[in-house]
mmCIF file of C-alpha atoms in Angstrom:
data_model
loop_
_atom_site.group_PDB
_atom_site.id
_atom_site.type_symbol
_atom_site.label_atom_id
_atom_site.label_comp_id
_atom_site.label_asym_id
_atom_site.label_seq_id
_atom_site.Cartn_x
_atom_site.Cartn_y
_atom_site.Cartn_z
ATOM 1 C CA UNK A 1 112.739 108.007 97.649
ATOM 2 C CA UNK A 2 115.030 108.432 100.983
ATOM 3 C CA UNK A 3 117.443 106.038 101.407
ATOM 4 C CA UNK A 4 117.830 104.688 104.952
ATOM 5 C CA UNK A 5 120.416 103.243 106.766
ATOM 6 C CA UNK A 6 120.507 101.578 109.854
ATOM 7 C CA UNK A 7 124.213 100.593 111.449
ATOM 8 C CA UNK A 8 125.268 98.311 114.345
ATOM 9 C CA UNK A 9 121.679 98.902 116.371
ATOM 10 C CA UNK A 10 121.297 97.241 119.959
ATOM 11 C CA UNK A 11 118.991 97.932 122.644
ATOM 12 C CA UNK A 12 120.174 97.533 126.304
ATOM 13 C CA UNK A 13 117.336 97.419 128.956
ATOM 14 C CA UNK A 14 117.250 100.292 131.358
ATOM 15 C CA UNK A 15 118.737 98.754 134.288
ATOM 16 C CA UNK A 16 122.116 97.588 131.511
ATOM 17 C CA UNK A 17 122.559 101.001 129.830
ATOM 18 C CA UNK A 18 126.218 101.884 130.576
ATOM 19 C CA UNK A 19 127.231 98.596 132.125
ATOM 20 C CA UNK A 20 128.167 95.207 131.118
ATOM 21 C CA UNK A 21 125.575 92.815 130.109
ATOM 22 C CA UNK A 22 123.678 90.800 127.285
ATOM 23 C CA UNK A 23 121.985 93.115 124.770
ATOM 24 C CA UNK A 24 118.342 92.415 125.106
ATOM 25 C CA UNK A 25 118.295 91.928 121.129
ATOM 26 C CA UNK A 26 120.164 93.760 118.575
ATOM 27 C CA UNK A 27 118.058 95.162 115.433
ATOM 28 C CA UNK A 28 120.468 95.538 112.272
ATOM 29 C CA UNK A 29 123.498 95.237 111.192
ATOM 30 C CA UNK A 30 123.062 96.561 107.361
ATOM 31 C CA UNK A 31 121.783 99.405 105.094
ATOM 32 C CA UNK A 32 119.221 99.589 103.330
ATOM 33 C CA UNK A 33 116.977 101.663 100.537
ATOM 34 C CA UNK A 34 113.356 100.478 100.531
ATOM 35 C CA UNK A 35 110.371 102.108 98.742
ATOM 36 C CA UNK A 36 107.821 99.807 100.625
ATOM 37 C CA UNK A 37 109.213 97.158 103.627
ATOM 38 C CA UNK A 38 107.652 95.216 106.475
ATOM 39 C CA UNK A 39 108.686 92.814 109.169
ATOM 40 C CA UNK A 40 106.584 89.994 110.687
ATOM 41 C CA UNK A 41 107.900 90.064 114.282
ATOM 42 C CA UNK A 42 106.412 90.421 117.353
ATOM 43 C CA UNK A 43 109.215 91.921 120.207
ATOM 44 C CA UNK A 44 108.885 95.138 120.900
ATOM 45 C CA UNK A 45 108.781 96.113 117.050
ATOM 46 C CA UNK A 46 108.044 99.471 118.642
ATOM 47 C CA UNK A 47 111.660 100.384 119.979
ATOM 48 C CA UNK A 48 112.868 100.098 116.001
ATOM 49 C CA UNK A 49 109.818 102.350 115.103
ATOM 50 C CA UNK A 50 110.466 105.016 117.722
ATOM 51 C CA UNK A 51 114.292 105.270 116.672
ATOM 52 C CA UNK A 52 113.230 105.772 113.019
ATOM 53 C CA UNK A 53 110.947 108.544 113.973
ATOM 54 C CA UNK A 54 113.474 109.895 116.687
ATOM 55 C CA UNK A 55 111.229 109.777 119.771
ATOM 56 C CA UNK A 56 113.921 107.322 121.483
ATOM 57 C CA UNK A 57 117.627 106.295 121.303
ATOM 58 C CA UNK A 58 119.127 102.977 120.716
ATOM 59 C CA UNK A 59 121.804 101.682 123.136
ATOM 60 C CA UNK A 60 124.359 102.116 120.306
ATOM 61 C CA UNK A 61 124.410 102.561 116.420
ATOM 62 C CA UNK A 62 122.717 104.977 114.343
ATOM 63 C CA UNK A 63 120.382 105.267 111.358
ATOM 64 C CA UNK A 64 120.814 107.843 108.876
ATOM 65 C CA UNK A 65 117.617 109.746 106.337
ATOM 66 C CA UNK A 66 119.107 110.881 103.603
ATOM 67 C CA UNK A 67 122.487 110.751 104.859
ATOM 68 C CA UNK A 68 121.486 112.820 107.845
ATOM 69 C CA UNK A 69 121.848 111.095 111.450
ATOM 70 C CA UNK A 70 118.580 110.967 112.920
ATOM 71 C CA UNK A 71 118.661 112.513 116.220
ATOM 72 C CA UNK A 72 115.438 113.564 117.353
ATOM 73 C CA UNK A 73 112.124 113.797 116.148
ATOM 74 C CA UNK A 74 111.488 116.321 112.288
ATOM 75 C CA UNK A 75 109.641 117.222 109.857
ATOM 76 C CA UNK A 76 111.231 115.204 107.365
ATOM 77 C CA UNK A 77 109.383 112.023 108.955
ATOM 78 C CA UNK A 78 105.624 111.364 108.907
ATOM 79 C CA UNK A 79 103.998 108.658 111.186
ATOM 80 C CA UNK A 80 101.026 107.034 111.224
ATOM 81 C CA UNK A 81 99.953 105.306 114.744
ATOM 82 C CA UNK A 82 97.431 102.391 114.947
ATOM 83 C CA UNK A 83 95.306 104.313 117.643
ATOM 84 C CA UNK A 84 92.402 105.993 116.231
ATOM 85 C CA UNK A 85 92.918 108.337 119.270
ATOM 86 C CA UNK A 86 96.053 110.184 117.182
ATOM 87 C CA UNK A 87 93.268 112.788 115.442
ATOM 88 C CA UNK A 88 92.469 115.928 117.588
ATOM 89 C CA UNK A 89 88.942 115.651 118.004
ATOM 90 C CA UNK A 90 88.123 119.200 118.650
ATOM 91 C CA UNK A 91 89.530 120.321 114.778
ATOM 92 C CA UNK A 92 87.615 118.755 111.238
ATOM 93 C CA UNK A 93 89.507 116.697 108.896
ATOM 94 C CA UNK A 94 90.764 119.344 107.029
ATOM 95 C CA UNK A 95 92.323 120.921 110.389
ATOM 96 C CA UNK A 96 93.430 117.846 111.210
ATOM 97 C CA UNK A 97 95.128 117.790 107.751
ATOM 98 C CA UNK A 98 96.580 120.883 107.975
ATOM 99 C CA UNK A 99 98.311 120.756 111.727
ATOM 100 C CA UNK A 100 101.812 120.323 110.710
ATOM 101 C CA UNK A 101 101.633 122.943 108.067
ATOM 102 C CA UNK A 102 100.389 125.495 110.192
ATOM 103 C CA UNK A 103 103.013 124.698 112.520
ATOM 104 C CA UNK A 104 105.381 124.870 109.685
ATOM 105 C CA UNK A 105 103.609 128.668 109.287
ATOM 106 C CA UNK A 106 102.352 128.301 105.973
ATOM 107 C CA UNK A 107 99.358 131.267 105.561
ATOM 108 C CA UNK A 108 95.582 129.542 106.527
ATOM 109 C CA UNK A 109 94.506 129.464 102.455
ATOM 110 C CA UNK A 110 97.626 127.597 100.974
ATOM 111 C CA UNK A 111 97.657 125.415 103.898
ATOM 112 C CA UNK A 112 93.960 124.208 103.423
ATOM 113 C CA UNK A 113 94.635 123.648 99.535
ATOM 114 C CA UNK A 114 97.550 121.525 100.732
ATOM 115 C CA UNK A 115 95.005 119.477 102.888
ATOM 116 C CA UNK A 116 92.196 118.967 100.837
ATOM 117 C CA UNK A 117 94.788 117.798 98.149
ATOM 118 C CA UNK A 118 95.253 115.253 100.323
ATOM 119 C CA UNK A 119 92.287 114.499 101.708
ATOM 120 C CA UNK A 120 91.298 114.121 97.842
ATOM 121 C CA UNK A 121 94.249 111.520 97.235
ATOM 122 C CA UNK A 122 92.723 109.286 100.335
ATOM 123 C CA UNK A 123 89.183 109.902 98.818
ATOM 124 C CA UNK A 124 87.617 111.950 101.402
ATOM 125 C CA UNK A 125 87.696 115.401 100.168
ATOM 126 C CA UNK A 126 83.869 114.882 100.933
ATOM 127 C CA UNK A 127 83.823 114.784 104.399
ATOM 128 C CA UNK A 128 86.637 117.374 105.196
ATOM 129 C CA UNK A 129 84.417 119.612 106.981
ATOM 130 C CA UNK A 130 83.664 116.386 109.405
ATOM 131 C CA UNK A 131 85.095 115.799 112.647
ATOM 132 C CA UNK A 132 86.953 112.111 113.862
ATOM 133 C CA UNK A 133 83.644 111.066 116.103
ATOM 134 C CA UNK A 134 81.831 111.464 112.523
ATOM 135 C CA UNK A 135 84.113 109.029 110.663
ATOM 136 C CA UNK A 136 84.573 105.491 110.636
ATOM 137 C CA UNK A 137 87.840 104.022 111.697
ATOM 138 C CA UNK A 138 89.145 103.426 108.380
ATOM 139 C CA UNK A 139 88.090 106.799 107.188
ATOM 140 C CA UNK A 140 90.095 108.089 110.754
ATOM 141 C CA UNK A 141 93.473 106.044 109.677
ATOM 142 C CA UNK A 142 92.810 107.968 105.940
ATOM 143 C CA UNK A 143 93.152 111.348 107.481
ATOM 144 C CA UNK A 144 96.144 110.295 109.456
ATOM 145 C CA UNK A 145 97.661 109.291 106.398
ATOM 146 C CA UNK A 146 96.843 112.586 104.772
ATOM 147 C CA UNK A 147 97.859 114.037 107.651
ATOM 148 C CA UNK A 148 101.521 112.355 107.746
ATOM 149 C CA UNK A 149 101.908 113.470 103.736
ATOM 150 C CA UNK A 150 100.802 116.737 103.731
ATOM 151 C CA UNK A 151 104.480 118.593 104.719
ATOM 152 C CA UNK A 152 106.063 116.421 102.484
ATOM 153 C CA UNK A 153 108.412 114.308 104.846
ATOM 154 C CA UNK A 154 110.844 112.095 103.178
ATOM 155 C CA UNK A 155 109.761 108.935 104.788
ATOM 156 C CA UNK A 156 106.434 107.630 106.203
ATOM 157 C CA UNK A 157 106.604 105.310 109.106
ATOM 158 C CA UNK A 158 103.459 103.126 109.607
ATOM 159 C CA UNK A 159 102.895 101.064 112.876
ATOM 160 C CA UNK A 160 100.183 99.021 112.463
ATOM 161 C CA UNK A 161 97.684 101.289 111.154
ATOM 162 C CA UNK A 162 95.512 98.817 110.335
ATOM 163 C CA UNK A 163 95.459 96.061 112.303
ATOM 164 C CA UNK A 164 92.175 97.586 114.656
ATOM 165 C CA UNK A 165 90.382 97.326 111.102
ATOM 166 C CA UNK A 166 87.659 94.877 110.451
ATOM 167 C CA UNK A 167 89.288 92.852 107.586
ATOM 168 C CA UNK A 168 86.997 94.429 104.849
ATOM 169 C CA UNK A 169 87.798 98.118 106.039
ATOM 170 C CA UNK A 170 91.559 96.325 106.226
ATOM 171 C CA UNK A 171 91.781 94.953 102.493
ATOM 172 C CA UNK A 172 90.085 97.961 101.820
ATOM 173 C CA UNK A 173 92.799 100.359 103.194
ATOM 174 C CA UNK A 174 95.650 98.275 102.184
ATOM 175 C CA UNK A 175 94.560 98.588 98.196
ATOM 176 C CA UNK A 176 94.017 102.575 99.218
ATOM 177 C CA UNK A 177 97.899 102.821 100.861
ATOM 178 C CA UNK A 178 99.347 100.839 97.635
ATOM 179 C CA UNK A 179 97.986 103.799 95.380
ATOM 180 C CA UNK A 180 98.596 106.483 97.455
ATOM 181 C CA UNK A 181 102.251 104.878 97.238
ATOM 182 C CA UNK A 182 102.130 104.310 93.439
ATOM 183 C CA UNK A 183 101.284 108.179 93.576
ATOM 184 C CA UNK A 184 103.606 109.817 96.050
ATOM 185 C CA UNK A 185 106.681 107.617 95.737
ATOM 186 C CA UNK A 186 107.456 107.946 100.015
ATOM 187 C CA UNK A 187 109.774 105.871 101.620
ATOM 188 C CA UNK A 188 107.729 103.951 103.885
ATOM 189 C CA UNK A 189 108.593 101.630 107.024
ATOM 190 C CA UNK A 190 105.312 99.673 107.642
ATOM 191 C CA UNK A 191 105.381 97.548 111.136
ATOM 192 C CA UNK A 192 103.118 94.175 110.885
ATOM 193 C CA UNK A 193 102.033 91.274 111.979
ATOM 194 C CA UNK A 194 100.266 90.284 108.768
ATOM 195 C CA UNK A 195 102.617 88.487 106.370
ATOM 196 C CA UNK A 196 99.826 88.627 103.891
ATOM 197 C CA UNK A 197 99.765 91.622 104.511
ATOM 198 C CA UNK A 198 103.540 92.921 103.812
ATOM 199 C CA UNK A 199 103.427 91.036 101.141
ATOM 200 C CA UNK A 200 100.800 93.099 99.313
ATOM 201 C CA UNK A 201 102.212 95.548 99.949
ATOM 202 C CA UNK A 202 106.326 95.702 100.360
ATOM 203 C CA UNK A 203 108.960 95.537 97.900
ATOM 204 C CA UNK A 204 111.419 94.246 100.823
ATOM 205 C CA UNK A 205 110.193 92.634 103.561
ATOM 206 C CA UNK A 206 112.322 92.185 107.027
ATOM 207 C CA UNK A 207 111.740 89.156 108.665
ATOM 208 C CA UNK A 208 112.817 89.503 112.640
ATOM 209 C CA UNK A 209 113.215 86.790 115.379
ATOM 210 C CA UNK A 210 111.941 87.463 118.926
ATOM 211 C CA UNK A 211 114.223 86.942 122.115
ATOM 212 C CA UNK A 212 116.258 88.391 120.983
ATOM 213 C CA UNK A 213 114.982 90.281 118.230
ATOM 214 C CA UNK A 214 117.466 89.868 115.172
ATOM 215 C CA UNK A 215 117.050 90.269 111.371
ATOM 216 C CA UNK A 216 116.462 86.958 110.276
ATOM 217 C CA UNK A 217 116.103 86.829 106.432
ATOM 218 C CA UNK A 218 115.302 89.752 103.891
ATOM 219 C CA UNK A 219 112.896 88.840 101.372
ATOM 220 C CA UNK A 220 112.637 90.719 98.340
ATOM 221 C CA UNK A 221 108.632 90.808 96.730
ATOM 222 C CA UNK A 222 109.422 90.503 92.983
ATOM 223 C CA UNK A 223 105.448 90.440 91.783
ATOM 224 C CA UNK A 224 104.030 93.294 89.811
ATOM 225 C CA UNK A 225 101.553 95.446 91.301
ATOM 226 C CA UNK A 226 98.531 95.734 91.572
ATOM 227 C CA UNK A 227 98.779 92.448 93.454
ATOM 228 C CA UNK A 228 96.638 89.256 93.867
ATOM 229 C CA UNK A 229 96.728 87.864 97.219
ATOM 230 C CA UNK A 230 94.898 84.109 95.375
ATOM 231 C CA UNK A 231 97.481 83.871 93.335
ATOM 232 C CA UNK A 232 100.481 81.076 93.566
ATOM 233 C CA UNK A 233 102.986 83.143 93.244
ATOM 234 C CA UNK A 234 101.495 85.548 96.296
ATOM 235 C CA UNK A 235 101.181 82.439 98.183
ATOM 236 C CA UNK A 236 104.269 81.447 97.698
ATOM 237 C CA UNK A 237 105.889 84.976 98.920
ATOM 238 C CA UNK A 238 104.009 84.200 101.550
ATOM 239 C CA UNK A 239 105.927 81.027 102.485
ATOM 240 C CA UNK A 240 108.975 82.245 101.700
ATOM 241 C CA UNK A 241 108.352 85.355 104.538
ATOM 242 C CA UNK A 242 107.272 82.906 106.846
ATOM 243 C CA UNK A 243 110.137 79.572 106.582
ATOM 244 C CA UNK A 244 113.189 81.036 107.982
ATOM 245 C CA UNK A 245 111.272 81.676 111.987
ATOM 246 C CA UNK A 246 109.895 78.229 111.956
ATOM 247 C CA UNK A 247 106.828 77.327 114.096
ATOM 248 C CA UNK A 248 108.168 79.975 116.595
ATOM 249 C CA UNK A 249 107.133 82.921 114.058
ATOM 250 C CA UNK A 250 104.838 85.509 115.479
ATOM 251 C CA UNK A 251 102.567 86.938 112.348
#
C-alpha cells in the first residue's frame, strides 16, 4: 500500500493568493499511511480531492505518493467520480475498461485481458460487451472502479461514488468495494458524507470541521471485517466519528 503524506496544506481563495489574508481553511498538518480512510465533512471536500489527484494546487504545502511530490495529475493515481457521466458512452465496458491502458500503449489483446480481469473482480464480466446507457447506475460506478484499477495506480481516490445510489444499490456497492479492497490491497482516499458509511468501510477515518475546514479528530476503525453495521460496537464507531463536530457536523 502507498503511503501518503500530506504537510502544512492551506487553501487561499483566489482573490488572497499571494497577499495577506485569513486562509479560507487549512486541511492538514500530519502524515499519514491509510489502507482505507474517510472524512465526514461537508466544505469543499473537493479542493483536498483534486490536490490528491493533482488536478489543482494548494496555496502552500505539499503531499507526497510514495515519497514522490505530487505535482500534477499520473498514472500512479486512479479516481473514481460520483457522476455517472465519467464513462464514454460511445465505447462498451470493456473499452471503457481498457482506456488508460491503451493510452499507456499496451497491444489491443493484453489490454482487453487486463479489462475483463477486472470487469470479472466487480462481477460484470457478463455485460462487457454492453454500453453505459445499458447499465444501471451501480453497475456504471463498477466499471469506473474497474476502470480506475486496471493500470495499476498506487492509490485510488473515491469522491462520493455512491452517494447518487438508491440505498440498496448503495449497501450493495459498499460490500462490493470492501472485497475488491480485501483483494487488491490499494490505498484508497474515499470522500463522504455517510459516517455509516466510512465506517464500513475505513480503517482511519478523518473527521473535518467546516468554516474553516480543519482536521478535527482521527478515528481509527478497530472492528474486523467483514463488518456489521447492527452491531454495538459499529454503532458505537459511529458515535465516536460523529462527537468531536457537535450538532454542527455535516454527515
Amino acid at each position: 500500500m502507498a503511503h501518503i503524506e500530506a504537510r502544512d496544506h492551506t487553501h487561499l481563495p483566489d482573490a488572497k493568493r499571494g497577499g495577506a489574508g485569513r486562509p479560507r481553511r487549512q486541511l492538514w498538518h500530519r502524515e499519514f499511511g491509510i489502507p482505507l480512510h474517510r472524512r465526514a465533512e461537508r466544505l469543499r471536500q473537493v479542493d483536498a480531492f483534486e490536490y490528491h489527484g493533482g488536478f489543482s494546487t494548494p496555496s502552500a504545502g505539499e503531499i507526497r505518493i510514495g515519497g514522490t511530490p505530487v505535482t500534477g495529475y499520473g498514472m500512479d493515481r486512479g479516481v473514481v467520480f460520483q457522476d455517472f457521466a465519467q464513462l464514454f458512452p460511445w465505447r462498451t465496458a470493456l473499452g471503457n475498461v481498457a482506456f488508460g491502458l491503451e493510452m499507456k500503449g499496451i497491444s489491443k489483446t493484453e489490454r482487453e485481458a487486463i479489462a475483463l480481469e477486472q470487469l470479472r473482480l466487480v462481477k460484470l464480466e457478463n455485460f462487457a460487451r454492453a454500453y453505459p446507457h445499458h447499465l444501471s447506475g451501480g453497475m456504471q460506478q463498477r466499471v469506473a472502479i474497474a476502470r480506475a484499477l486496471a493500470y495499476n495506480p498506487a492509490v485510488l481516490l473515491m469522491d462520493e461514488p455512491f452517494a447518487a445510489l438508491d440505498a440498496l444499490t448503495r449497501d450493495e456497492m459498499q460490500r462490493l468495494l470492501a472485497e475488491v479492497w480485501r483483494t487488491t490491497r490499494k490505498t484508497v482516499i474515499y470522500v463522504t458524507h455517510n459516517v455509516a458509511e466510512a465506517v464500513y468501510l475505513a480503517d482511519r477515518v478523518l473527521v473535518m470541521t467546516p468554516h474553516p475546514g480543519t482536521l478535527k479528530t482521527e478515528v481509527p476503525i478497530r472492528l474486523s471485517r467483514p463488518r456489521d453495521p447492527l452491531s454495538v460496537e459499529f454503532l458505537d464507531y459511529q458515535k465516536n466519528a460523529i462527537a468531536p463536530v457537535g450538532s454542527g457536523a455535516r454527515t
